[in-house]
């Protein structure tokens, strides 16, 4: 299961997933060649993560909400996204940053976390949610 996909899923949830259902088809080396995971928390939020190495799909994420959905291609190194308004059928492009600067952004985030305990705590909590979720997925497999 891709760490980035799990990280993105828990990032957009208000609490750690309390229910995890997951299955996978292993490659001959034991890694997950295909997998699907459904995450749900006590706030009635759900996430579905699918992975297929056979299809060689591009990394992308879709985040759905009550008023529309956000599509982020080239995740996690995206510099653009598209917001789709479900009530009007309109969409709008969002561009921010530059994919080529991704490592610089990560270093900058790390430097800010070192200087500000509140930011460090936010990253720590997010990492804890992700590891807890990955542990539940591992138990399913």
PDB file of C-alpha atoms in Angstrom:
ATOM      1  CA  UNK A   1       0.000   0.000   0.000  1.00  0.00           C
ATOM      2  CA  UNK A   2       1.445   3.298  -1.000  1.00  0.00           C
ATOM      3  CA  UNK A   3       2.517   5.425   1.936  1.00  0.00           C
ATOM      4  CA  UNK A   4       1.641   8.627   0.100  1.00  0.00           C
ATOM      5  CA  UNK A   5      -1.923   7.455  -0.559  1.00  0.00           C
ATOM      6  CA  UNK A   6      -2.437   6.526   3.076  1.00  0.00           C
ATOM      7  CA  UNK A   7      -0.901   9.805   4.203  1.00  0.00           C
ATOM      8  CA  UNK A   8      -3.182  11.821   1.930  1.00  0.00           C
ATOM      9  CA  UNK A   9      -6.230   9.910   3.116  1.00  0.00           C
ATOM     10  CA  UNK A  10      -5.635  10.457   6.823  1.00  0.00           C
ATOM     11  CA  UNK A  11      -4.572  14.079   6.190  1.00  0.00           C
ATOM     12  CA  UNK A  12      -8.043  14.934   4.928  1.00  0.00           C
ATOM     13  CA  UNK A  13      -9.863  13.045   7.684  1.00  0.00           C
ATOM     14  CA  UNK A  14     -10.779  14.664  11.006  1.00  0.00           C
ATOM     15  CA  UNK A  15      -9.729  11.653  13.066  1.00  0.00           C
ATOM     16  CA  UNK A  16      -7.790   8.412  12.799  1.00  0.00           C
ATOM     17  CA  UNK A  17      -9.624   5.691  10.882  1.00  0.00           C
ATOM     18  CA  UNK A  18     -11.223   3.342  13.391  1.00  0.00           C
ATOM     19  CA  UNK A  19     -12.238   0.734  10.797  1.00  0.00           C
ATOM     20  CA  UNK A  20      -9.969  -0.653   8.089  1.00  0.00           C
ATOM     21  CA  UNK A  21     -10.790  -3.258   5.474  1.00  0.00           C
ATOM     22  CA  UNK A  22      -8.003  -4.165   3.095  1.00  0.00           C
ATOM     23  CA  UNK A  23      -6.922  -6.917   0.777  1.00  0.00           C
ATOM     24  CA  UNK A  24      -4.096  -7.382  -1.658  1.00  0.00           C
ATOM     25  CA  UNK A  25      -2.677  -9.635  -4.330  1.00  0.00           C
ATOM     26  CA  UNK A  26       1.049 -10.121  -3.748  1.00  0.00           C
ATOM     27  CA  UNK A  27       3.705 -10.083  -6.418  1.00  0.00           C
ATOM     28  CA  UNK A  28       6.192 -12.992  -6.404  1.00  0.00           C
ATOM     29  CA  UNK A  29       8.505 -10.864  -4.225  1.00  0.00           C
ATOM     30  CA  UNK A  30       5.753 -10.438  -1.609  1.00  0.00           C
ATOM     31  CA  UNK A  31       5.015  -6.764  -2.224  1.00  0.00           C
ATOM     32  CA  UNK A  32       1.464  -5.710  -3.017  1.00  0.00           C
ATOM     33  CA  UNK A  33       0.964  -5.789  -6.767  1.00  0.00           C
ATOM     34  CA  UNK A  34      -2.721  -4.933  -6.404  1.00  0.00           C
ATOM     35  CA  UNK A  35      -4.551  -3.688  -3.330  1.00  0.00           C
ATOM     36  CA  UNK A  36      -7.701  -1.995  -2.168  1.00  0.00           C
ATOM     37  CA  UNK A  37      -8.288  -0.434   1.232  1.00  0.00           C
ATOM     38  CA  UNK A  38     -11.340   1.215   2.750  1.00  0.00           C
ATOM     39  CA  UNK A  39     -10.813   3.480   5.745  1.00  0.00           C
ATOM     40  CA  UNK A  40     -13.614   4.850   7.945  1.00  0.00           C
ATOM     41  CA  UNK A  41     -13.575   6.918  11.110  1.00  0.00           C
ATOM     42  CA  UNK A  42     -16.131   7.728  13.788  1.00  0.00           C
ATOM     43  CA  UNK A  43     -16.957  11.047  12.037  1.00  0.00           C
ATOM     44  CA  UNK A  44     -18.550   9.108   9.142  1.00  0.00           C
ATOM     45  CA  UNK A  45     -15.654   9.966   6.833  1.00  0.00           C
ATOM     46  CA  UNK A  46     -14.420   7.301   4.448  1.00  0.00           C
ATOM     47  CA  UNK A  47     -11.490   6.892   2.101  1.00  0.00           C
ATOM     48  CA  UNK A  48     -10.857   4.309  -0.585  1.00  0.00           C
ATOM     49  CA  UNK A  49      -7.307   3.596  -1.742  1.00  0.00           C
ATOM     50  CA  UNK A  50      -6.611   1.415  -4.769  1.00  0.00           C
ATOM     51  CA  UNK A  51      -3.275   0.387  -6.202  1.00  0.00           C
ATOM     52  CA  UNK A  52      -2.462  -1.606  -9.300  1.00  0.00           C
ATOM     53  CA  UNK A  53       1.087  -2.062 -10.478  1.00  0.00           C
ATOM     54  CA  UNK A  54      -0.220  -4.016 -13.475  1.00  0.00           C
ATOM     55  CA  UNK A  55      -2.106  -1.083 -14.943  1.00  0.00           C
ATOM     56  CA  UNK A  56       0.797   1.336 -14.392  1.00  0.00           C
ATOM     57  CA  UNK A  57      -1.695   4.042 -13.529  1.00  0.00           C
ATOM     58  CA  UNK A  58      -0.384   7.532 -12.851  1.00  0.00           C
ATOM     59  CA  UNK A  59      -0.393   8.550  -9.214  1.00  0.00           C
ATOM     60  CA  UNK A  60      -3.466  10.698  -8.635  1.00  0.00           C
ATOM     61  CA  UNK A  61      -5.860  11.452  -5.798  1.00  0.00           C
ATOM     62  CA  UNK A  62      -9.518  12.433  -5.733  1.00  0.00           C
ATOM     63  CA  UNK A  63     -11.010  14.013  -2.611  1.00  0.00           C
ATOM     64  CA  UNK A  64     -14.807  14.096  -2.562  1.00  0.00           C
ATOM     65  CA  UNK A  65     -16.942  16.356  -0.424  1.00  0.00           C
ATOM     66  CA  UNK A  66     -20.530  17.518  -0.198  1.00  0.00           C
ATOM     67  CA  UNK A  67     -20.103  20.395  -2.664  1.00  0.00           C
ATOM     68  CA  UNK A  68     -17.729  18.827  -5.152  1.00  0.00           C
ATOM     69  CA  UNK A  69     -14.485  17.001  -5.551  1.00  0.00           C
ATOM     70  CA  UNK A  70     -10.828  17.852  -5.970  1.00  0.00           C
ATOM     71  CA  UNK A  71      -8.699  15.922  -8.464  1.00  0.00           C
ATOM     72  CA  UNK A  72      -4.931  16.092  -7.986  1.00  0.00           C
ATOM     73  CA  UNK A  73      -2.953  14.463 -10.803  1.00  0.00           C
ATOM     74  CA  UNK A  74       0.723  13.553 -10.374  1.00  0.00           C
ATOM     75  CA  UNK A  75       0.252  13.152  -6.633  1.00  0.00           C
ATOM     76  CA  UNK A  76       2.288  13.679  -4.425  1.00  0.00           C
ATOM     77  CA  UNK A  77       4.459  15.969  -6.566  1.00  0.00           C
ATOM     78  CA  UNK A  78       1.574  17.930  -8.109  1.00  0.00           C
ATOM     79  CA  UNK A  79       1.630  21.641  -8.775  1.00  0.00           C
ATOM     80  CA  UNK A  80      -1.943  21.791 -10.073  1.00  0.00           C
ATOM     81  CA  UNK A  81      -5.383  20.457  -9.245  1.00  0.00           C
ATOM     82  CA  UNK A  82      -8.941  20.783 -10.522  1.00  0.00           C
ATOM     83  CA  UNK A  83     -11.950  21.550  -8.306  1.00  0.00           C
ATOM     84  CA  UNK A  84     -15.242  20.245  -9.695  1.00  0.00           C
ATOM     85  CA  UNK A  85     -18.451  21.886  -8.400  1.00  0.00           C
ATOM     86  CA  UNK A  86     -21.137  19.194  -8.383  1.00  0.00           C
ATOM     87  CA  UNK A  87     -24.044  21.651  -8.050  1.00  0.00           C
ATOM     88  CA  UNK A  88     -23.126  23.735 -11.121  1.00  0.00           C
ATOM     89  CA  UNK A  89     -21.068  21.275 -13.148  1.00  0.00           C
ATOM     90  CA  UNK A  90     -18.321  23.893 -13.434  1.00  0.00           C
ATOM     91  CA  UNK A  91     -14.670  23.286 -12.696  1.00  0.00           C
ATOM     92  CA  UNK A  92     -11.741  25.481 -11.838  1.00  0.00           C
ATOM     93  CA  UNK A  93      -8.031  24.909 -12.156  1.00  0.00           C
ATOM     94  CA  UNK A  94      -5.800  25.520  -9.168  1.00  0.00           C
ATOM     95  CA  UNK A  95      -2.075  26.006  -9.725  1.00  0.00           C
ATOM     96  CA  UNK A  96       0.389  26.457  -6.896  1.00  0.00           C
ATOM     97  CA  UNK A  97       4.100  25.872  -6.569  1.00  0.00           C
ATOM     98  CA  UNK A  98       6.367  23.967  -8.895  1.00  0.00           C
ATOM     99  CA  UNK A  99       6.878  20.183  -8.971  1.00  0.00           C
ATOM    100  CA  UNK A 100      10.593  20.676  -9.594  1.00  0.00           C
ATOM    101  CA  UNK A 101      10.849  22.390  -6.185  1.00  0.00           C
ATOM    102  CA  UNK A 102       9.227  19.514  -4.226  1.00  0.00           C
ATOM    103  CA  UNK A 103      12.389  18.644  -2.272  1.00  0.00           C
ATOM    104  CA  UNK A 104      12.881  22.307  -1.352  1.00  0.00           C
ATOM    105  CA  UNK A 105       9.277  22.456  -0.031  1.00  0.00           C
ATOM    106  CA  UNK A 106       9.864  19.370   2.114  1.00  0.00           C
ATOM    107  CA  UNK A 107      13.081  20.805   3.555  1.00  0.00           C
ATOM    108  CA  UNK A 108      11.341  24.123   4.216  1.00  0.00           C
ATOM    109  CA  UNK A 109       8.485  22.334   6.032  1.00  0.00           C
ATOM    110  CA  UNK A 110      11.012  20.429   8.130  1.00  0.00           C
ATOM    111  CA  UNK A 111      12.872  23.649   9.035  1.00  0.00           C
ATOM    112  CA  UNK A 112       9.589  25.291  10.094  1.00  0.00           C
ATOM    113  CA  UNK A 113       8.723  22.275  12.246  1.00  0.00           C
ATOM    114  CA  UNK A 114      12.113  22.480  13.977  1.00  0.00           C
ATOM    115  CA  UNK A 115      11.500  26.163  14.770  1.00  0.00           C
ATOM    116  CA  UNK A 116       7.820  25.935  15.772  1.00  0.00           C
ATOM    117  CA  UNK A 117       6.644  23.258  18.237  1.00  0.00           C
ATOM    118  CA  UNK A 118       3.021  23.652  17.070  1.00  0.00           C
ATOM    119  CA  UNK A 119       3.967  22.717  13.502  1.00  0.00           C
ATOM    120  CA  UNK A 120       6.120  19.843  14.790  1.00  0.00           C
ATOM    121  CA  UNK A 121       3.167  18.548  16.828  1.00  0.00           C
ATOM    122  CA  UNK A 122       0.900  18.735  13.778  1.00  0.00           C
ATOM    123  CA  UNK A 123       3.366  16.644  11.738  1.00  0.00           C
ATOM    124  CA  UNK A 124       3.809  14.241  14.656  1.00  0.00           C
ATOM    125  CA  UNK A 125       0.047  13.732  14.977  1.00  0.00           C
ATOM    126  CA  UNK A 126      -0.352  13.191  11.239  1.00  0.00           C
ATOM    127  CA  UNK A 127       2.520  10.704  11.202  1.00  0.00           C
ATOM    128  CA  UNK A 128       0.996   8.878  14.175  1.00  0.00           C
ATOM    129  CA  UNK A 129      -2.359   8.603  12.377  1.00  0.00           C
ATOM    130  CA  UNK A 130      -0.619   7.260   9.291  1.00  0.00           C
ATOM    131  CA  UNK A 131       1.416   4.638  11.179  1.00  0.00           C
ATOM    132  CA  UNK A 132      -1.654   3.514  13.113  1.00  0.00           C
ATOM    133  CA  UNK A 133      -3.557   3.146   9.839  1.00  0.00           C
ATOM    134  CA  UNK A 134      -0.704   1.298   8.111  1.00  0.00           C
ATOM    135  CA  UNK A 135      -0.484  -1.044  11.097  1.00  0.00           C
ATOM    136  CA  UNK A 136      -4.195  -1.874  10.733  1.00  0.00           C
ATOM    137  CA  UNK A 137      -3.697  -2.510   7.009  1.00  0.00           C
ATOM    138  CA  UNK A 138      -0.741  -4.791   7.775  1.00  0.00           C
ATOM    139  CA  UNK A 139      -2.923  -6.793  10.176  1.00  0.00           C
ATOM    140  CA  UNK A 140      -5.520  -7.223   7.418  1.00  0.00           C
ATOM    141  CA  UNK A 141      -2.869  -8.647   5.074  1.00  0.00           C
TER     142      UNK A 141
END
